mmCIF file of C-alpha atoms in Angstrom:
data_model
loop_
_atom_site.group_PDB
_atom_site.id
_atom_site.type_symbol
_atom_site.label_atom_id
_atom_site.label_comp_id
_atom_site.label_asym_id
_atom_site.label_seq_id
_atom_site.Cartn_x
_atom_site.Cartn_y
_atom_site.Cartn_z
ATOM 1 C CA UNK A 550 44.517 -39.022 36.749
ATOM 2 C CA UNK A 551 44.347 -42.155 34.917
ATOM 3 C CA UNK A 552 46.980 -44.849 34.280
ATOM 4 C CA UNK A 553 47.929 -43.999 30.844
ATOM 5 C CA UNK A 554 48.953 -40.447 31.444
ATOM 6 C CA UNK A 555 50.444 -41.267 34.816
ATOM 7 C CA UNK A 556 52.697 -43.956 33.584
ATOM 8 C CA UNK A 557 53.955 -41.969 30.853
ATOM 9 C CA UNK A 558 54.637 -39.319 32.913
ATOM 10 C CA UNK A 559 56.584 -41.228 35.683
ATOM 11 C CA UNK A 560 58.619 -42.585 32.604
ATOM 12 C CA UNK A 561 57.640 -46.044 32.868
ATOM 13 C CA UNK A 562 55.607 -45.730 29.413
ATOM 14 C CA UNK A 563 53.735 -48.363 27.700
ATOM 15 C CA UNK A 564 54.951 -49.939 24.539
ATOM 16 C CA UNK A 565 53.480 -47.890 21.338
ATOM 17 C CA UNK A 566 51.351 -50.687 20.910
ATOM 18 C CA UNK A 567 49.448 -50.749 24.408
ATOM 19 C CA UNK A 568 49.683 -46.903 24.584
ATOM 20 C CA UNK A 569 47.783 -46.464 20.703
ATOM 21 C CA UNK A 570 45.280 -49.329 21.790
ATOM 22 C CA UNK A 571 44.428 -47.420 24.934
ATOM 23 C CA UNK A 572 43.949 -44.242 22.648
ATOM 24 C CA UNK A 573 41.801 -46.131 20.169
ATOM 25 C CA UNK A 574 39.784 -47.953 22.949
ATOM 26 C CA UNK A 575 38.732 -44.802 24.320
ATOM 27 C CA UNK A 576 37.944 -43.286 20.838
ATOM 28 C CA UNK A 577 35.740 -45.978 20.416
ATOM 29 C CA UNK A 578 34.099 -45.979 23.656
ATOM 30 C CA UNK A 579 33.383 -42.416 23.173
ATOM 31 C CA UNK A 580 31.884 -43.111 19.960
ATOM 32 C CA UNK A 581 34.419 -40.789 18.007
ATOM 33 C CA UNK A 582 34.452 -40.828 14.310
ATOM 34 C CA UNK A 583 38.232 -40.980 13.531
ATOM 35 C CA UNK A 584 40.951 -42.246 11.238
ATOM 36 C CA UNK A 585 44.448 -43.101 11.729
ATOM 37 C CA UNK A 586 46.314 -41.233 8.672
ATOM 38 C CA UNK A 587 49.879 -40.307 8.231
ATOM 39 C CA UNK A 588 53.038 -42.567 8.842
ATOM 40 C CA UNK A 589 51.114 -45.092 10.554
ATOM 41 C CA UNK A 590 48.297 -45.536 7.885
ATOM 42 C CA UNK A 591 51.107 -45.757 5.240
ATOM 43 C CA UNK A 592 53.220 -48.177 7.157
ATOM 44 C CA UNK A 593 50.016 -50.899 6.343
ATOM 45 C CA UNK A 594 49.764 -49.799 2.977
ATOM 46 C CA UNK A 595 53.558 -49.311 2.215
ATOM 47 C CA UNK A 596 56.403 -49.644 4.809
ATOM 48 C CA UNK A 597 57.644 -48.356 7.778
ATOM 49 C CA UNK A 598 59.370 -45.153 7.991
ATOM 50 C CA UNK A 599 60.331 -42.968 10.963
ATOM 51 C CA UNK A 600 58.551 -39.646 11.173
ATOM 52 C CA UNK A 601 59.684 -36.615 9.238
ATOM 53 C CA UNK A 602 59.447 -33.373 10.858
ATOM 54 C CA UNK A 603 58.427 -30.148 8.948
ATOM 55 C CA UNK A 604 62.124 -29.207 8.594
ATOM 56 C CA UNK A 605 62.882 -32.425 6.809
ATOM 57 C CA UNK A 606 64.645 -33.911 9.935
ATOM 58 C CA UNK A 607 63.808 -37.418 11.235
ATOM 59 C CA UNK A 608 61.531 -37.368 14.049
ATOM 60 C CA UNK A 609 62.851 -38.469 17.504
ATOM 61 C CA UNK A 610 59.476 -39.234 18.400
ATOM 62 C CA UNK A 611 57.218 -40.892 16.586
ATOM 63 C CA UNK A 612 53.689 -39.057 15.813
ATOM 64 C CA UNK A 613 50.521 -41.138 15.546
ATOM 65 C CA UNK A 614 48.180 -38.606 13.415
ATOM 66 C CA UNK A 615 44.235 -38.839 13.846
ATOM 67 C CA UNK A 616 41.938 -37.136 11.544
ATOM 68 C CA UNK A 617 38.804 -36.383 13.523
ATOM 69 C CA UNK A 618 35.362 -35.598 12.072
ATOM 70 C CA UNK A 619 35.068 -31.784 12.570
ATOM 71 C CA UNK A 620 31.449 -31.673 13.793
ATOM 72 C CA UNK A 621 30.541 -29.980 17.457
ATOM 73 C CA UNK A 622 29.081 -33.394 18.700
ATOM 74 C CA UNK A 623 32.340 -35.439 17.407
ATOM 75 C CA UNK A 624 34.531 -32.643 18.711
ATOM 76 C CA UNK A 625 33.080 -32.863 22.680
ATOM 77 C CA UNK A 626 33.207 -36.794 22.074
ATOM 78 C CA UNK A 627 36.738 -36.671 21.686
ATOM 79 C CA UNK A 628 37.591 -34.095 24.200
ATOM 80 C CA UNK A 629 35.621 -36.432 26.504
ATOM 81 C CA UNK A 630 37.573 -39.695 25.263
ATOM 82 C CA UNK A 631 41.171 -37.674 26.000
ATOM 83 C CA UNK A 632 39.768 -36.860 29.448
ATOM 84 C CA UNK A 633 39.016 -40.723 30.105
ATOM 85 C CA UNK A 634 42.801 -41.268 29.691
ATOM 86 C CA UNK A 635 43.588 -38.404 32.243
ATOM 87 C CA UNK A 636 44.261 -35.828 29.643
ATOM 88 C CA UNK A 637 43.428 -32.186 31.025
ATOM 89 C CA UNK A 638 40.814 -30.944 28.333
ATOM 90 C CA UNK A 639 38.814 -29.106 30.862
ATOM 91 C CA UNK A 640 39.854 -25.783 29.235
ATOM 92 C CA UNK A 641 38.204 -26.732 25.674
ATOM 93 C CA UNK A 642 35.238 -28.565 27.446
ATOM 94 C CA UNK A 643 34.199 -25.473 29.148
ATOM 95 C CA UNK A 644 34.768 -22.951 26.157
ATOM 96 C CA UNK A 645 31.593 -21.278 25.031
ATOM 97 C CA UNK A 646 32.202 -20.969 21.233
ATOM 98 C CA UNK A 647 34.555 -23.652 20.115
ATOM 99 C CA UNK A 648 35.393 -23.981 16.407
ATOM 100 C CA UNK A 649 36.419 -27.431 15.777
ATOM 101 C CA UNK A 650 37.898 -26.509 12.087
ATOM 102 C CA UNK A 651 40.145 -24.781 13.783
ATOM 103 C CA UNK A 652 41.195 -27.175 16.598
ATOM 104 C CA UNK A 653 44.499 -29.156 16.168
ATOM 105 C CA UNK A 654 45.416 -31.034 19.063
ATOM 106 C CA UNK A 655 48.466 -32.220 20.117
ATOM 107 C CA UNK A 656 49.329 -34.650 23.142
ATOM 108 C CA UNK A 657 52.789 -35.674 23.997
ATOM 109 C CA UNK A 658 53.755 -38.622 25.957
ATOM 110 C CA UNK A 659 57.366 -39.830 26.985
ATOM 111 C CA UNK A 660 57.893 -41.794 23.661
ATOM 112 C CA UNK A 661 55.793 -40.549 21.106
ATOM 113 C CA UNK A 662 52.930 -37.977 20.370
ATOM 114 C CA UNK A 663 49.684 -37.863 19.018
ATOM 115 C CA UNK A 664 47.974 -35.347 17.179
ATOM 116 C CA UNK A 665 44.295 -34.913 16.041
ATOM 117 C CA UNK A 666 43.756 -32.880 13.119
ATOM 118 C CA UNK A 667 40.005 -31.914 11.996
ATOM 119 C CA UNK A 668 41.136 -31.737 8.566
ATOM 120 C CA UNK A 669 43.329 -33.128 5.945
ATOM 121 C CA UNK A 670 44.905 -31.857 2.747
ATOM 122 C CA UNK A 671 43.438 -33.201 -0.224
ATOM 123 C CA UNK A 672 40.677 -34.787 1.131
ATOM 124 C CA UNK A 673 37.333 -32.622 1.771
ATOM 125 C CA UNK A 674 34.645 -34.747 3.401
ATOM 126 C CA UNK A 675 35.398 -37.004 6.470
ATOM 127 C CA UNK A 676 32.087 -38.985 5.968
ATOM 128 C CA UNK A 677 33.195 -39.952 2.340
ATOM 129 C CA UNK A 678 36.639 -40.937 3.634
ATOM 130 C CA UNK A 679 35.139 -42.852 7.036
ATOM 131 C CA UNK A 680 32.607 -44.804 4.790
ATOM 132 C CA UNK A 681 35.901 -46.112 2.755
ATOM 133 C CA UNK A 682 37.664 -46.689 6.197
ATOM 134 C CA UNK A 683 39.812 -49.861 6.855
ATOM 135 C CA UNK A 684 39.110 -51.241 10.297
ATOM 136 C CA UNK A 685 41.988 -53.698 11.867
ATOM 137 C CA UNK A 686 41.398 -55.645 14.857
ATOM 138 C CA UNK A 687 44.207 -55.614 17.080
ATOM 139 C CA UNK A 688 43.759 -57.375 20.587
ATOM 140 C CA UNK A 689 40.131 -56.835 20.294
ATOM 141 C CA UNK A 690 40.469 -52.921 19.635
ATOM 142 C CA UNK A 691 39.283 -51.810 16.474
ATOM 143 C CA UNK A 692 41.604 -49.442 14.836
ATOM 144 C CA UNK A 693 40.221 -47.034 11.829
ATOM 145 C CA UNK A 694 42.468 -46.418 8.928
ATOM 146 C CA UNK A 695 42.012 -44.099 6.034
ATOM 147 C CA UNK A 696 41.922 -45.884 2.680
ATOM 148 C CA UNK A 697 44.735 -46.566 0.532
ATOM 149 C CA UNK A 698 42.727 -44.617 -2.342
ATOM 150 C CA UNK A 699 42.373 -41.504 0.255
ATOM 151 C CA UNK A 700 45.923 -41.749 1.488
ATOM 152 C CA UNK A 701 47.046 -41.466 -2.280
ATOM 153 C CA UNK A 702 44.953 -38.482 -2.544
ATOM 154 C CA UNK A 703 46.185 -36.680 0.464
ATOM 155 C CA UNK A 704 49.741 -37.259 -0.397
ATOM 156 C CA UNK A 705 49.200 -35.923 -4.057
ATOM 157 C CA UNK A 706 47.482 -32.777 -2.450
ATOM 158 C CA UNK A 707 50.586 -32.331 -0.279
ATOM 159 C CA UNK A 708 53.067 -32.654 -2.594
ATOM 160 C CA UNK A 709 56.072 -32.787 -0.368
ATOM 161 C CA UNK A 710 59.204 -34.256 -0.945
ATOM 162 C CA UNK A 711 58.379 -37.237 1.666
ATOM 163 C CA UNK A 712 54.786 -37.545 -0.048
ATOM 164 C CA UNK A 713 56.405 -38.013 -3.374
ATOM 165 C CA UNK A 714 58.609 -40.649 -1.976
ATOM 166 C CA UNK A 715 55.710 -42.163 -0.118
ATOM 167 C CA UNK A 716 53.161 -41.905 -3.506
ATOM 168 C CA UNK A 717 55.580 -43.890 -5.658
ATOM 169 C CA UNK A 718 55.804 -46.751 -3.266
ATOM 170 C CA UNK A 719 52.069 -46.805 -2.593
ATOM 171 C CA UNK A 720 51.370 -46.658 -6.371
ATOM 172 C CA UNK A 721 54.037 -49.674 -6.799
ATOM 173 C CA UNK A 722 52.750 -51.562 -3.645
ATOM 174 C CA UNK A 723 51.234 -54.984 -4.402
ATOM 175 C CA UNK A 724 47.863 -54.245 -2.073
ATOM 176 C CA UNK A 725 45.036 -53.565 -4.768
ATOM 177 C CA UNK A 726 42.421 -52.672 -2.474
ATOM 178 C CA UNK A 727 41.155 -49.046 -1.924
ATOM 179 C CA UNK B 499 47.719 -31.067 25.400
ATOM 180 C CA UNK B 500 47.972 -28.290 23.289
ATOM 181 C CA UNK B 501 45.683 -26.666 20.662
ATOM 182 C CA UNK B 502 46.855 -25.361 17.568
ATOM 183 C CA UNK B 503 44.759 -23.343 15.048
ATOM 184 C CA UNK B 504 46.210 -24.477 11.826
ATOM 185 C CA UNK B 505 48.105 -27.643 10.289
ATOM 186 C CA UNK B 506 51.146 -25.479 9.693
ATOM 187 C CA UNK B 507 51.001 -24.350 13.224
ATOM 188 C CA UNK B 508 50.595 -27.652 14.719
ATOM 189 C CA UNK B 509 53.283 -29.547 12.841
ATOM 190 C CA UNK B 510 56.123 -26.545 12.980
ATOM 191 C CA UNK B 511 55.702 -26.470 16.647
ATOM 192 C CA UNK B 512 58.588 -27.366 18.929
ATOM 193 C CA UNK B 513 57.866 -31.013 20.571
ATOM 194 C CA UNK B 514 59.285 -32.066 23.569
ATOM 195 C CA UNK B 515 62.345 -34.010 23.128
ATOM 196 C CA UNK B 516 62.750 -37.550 23.900
ATOM 197 C CA UNK B 517 64.362 -38.427 27.078
ATOM 198 C CA UNK B 518 68.089 -38.392 26.273
ATOM 199 C CA UNK B 519 68.059 -41.450 28.666
ATOM 200 C CA UNK B 520 65.733 -43.152 26.218
ATOM 201 C CA UNK B 521 66.980 -46.295 24.442
ATOM 202 C CA UNK B 522 66.088 -44.971 20.938
ATOM 203 C CA UNK B 523 67.146 -48.141 19.326
ATOM 204 C CA UNK B 524 64.807 -50.167 21.598
ATOM 205 C CA UNK B 525 62.094 -47.690 21.011
ATOM 206 C CA UNK B 526 62.771 -47.616 16.775
ATOM 207 C CA UNK B 527 62.921 -51.730 17.044
ATOM 208 C CA UNK B 528 59.508 -51.645 19.339
ATOM 209 C CA UNK B 529 57.902 -49.033 16.801
ATOM 210 C CA UNK B 530 58.843 -51.119 13.737
ATOM 211 C CA UNK B 531 57.604 -54.372 15.482
ATOM 212 C CA UNK B 532 54.068 -52.819 16.304
ATOM 213 C CA UNK B 533 53.956 -51.425 12.323
ATOM 214 C CA UNK B 534 54.701 -55.273 11.532
ATOM 215 C CA UNK B 535 51.714 -56.162 13.510
ATOM 216 C CA UNK B 536 49.100 -53.889 12.127
ATOM 217 C CA UNK B 537 50.502 -54.934 8.554
ATOM 218 C CA UNK B 538 49.965 -58.666 9.616
ATOM 219 C CA UNK B 539 46.433 -57.580 10.997
ATOM 220 C CA UNK B 540 45.900 -56.300 7.338
ATOM 221 C CA UNK B 541 47.081 -59.224 5.140
ATOM 222 C CA UNK B 542 44.992 -61.248 7.964
ATOM 223 C CA UNK B 543 41.785 -59.508 7.309
ATOM 224 C CA UNK B 544 42.432 -59.176 3.424
ATOM 225 C CA UNK B 545 42.580 -63.343 3.492
ATOM 226 C CA UNK B 546 39.580 -63.183 5.520
ATOM 227 C CA UNK B 547 37.557 -61.458 2.923
ATOM 228 C CA UNK B 548 39.225 -63.144 -0.019
ATOM 229 C CA UNK B 549 37.786 -66.502 1.923
ATOM 230 C CA UNK B 550 34.463 -65.133 1.999
ATOM 231 C CA UNK B 551 34.072 -64.154 -1.658
ATOM 232 C CA UNK B 552 35.399 -67.695 -2.656
#
């Protein structure tokens, strides 16, 4: 088991920043095509808000959502990247007939969780959204974010109470980029 | 790690709670700081793009 999981498990977690940068570094090293979506993406175009659970309650743990391209090649790259962090993915790596389009993964750490989604409501084509991505360099690690326009499309399609609030903020935000 | 077959199944699943001994205020503060780092990185990237286009 490598240090990321080990440290989380023994209760001496990395900071959010260190933890997520380690996840992104593993994804980048393994050539995974991914986009950061959800509340983390909203934070860069709008403002930071705490994660909200499906029930509407504020989550005790922040969740970082990643959209991954649901191709077989990318699916295995994702599993290998996560394995490199010490996460046990052997069950799915050995699976004979996987279905990436129906594979939503969650890894929980002490202080946050990471979700990997093969689809995003309102967005039909990963490649198109990936081409529009916003890449930020944090401590020499590239982090690929969904574009503001695609984030707006997904929130319009979701249309939950929190999405409507987020949409108003995104549409009124000063950032005029896509 | 867990696998779910749909978005709804994933998002409605029970998560492990935060350790009751965790300092939630410190965690929230740390998360805010990280989000601010991301936001500043985005602003910085936009300024570089703007400077190149000038």
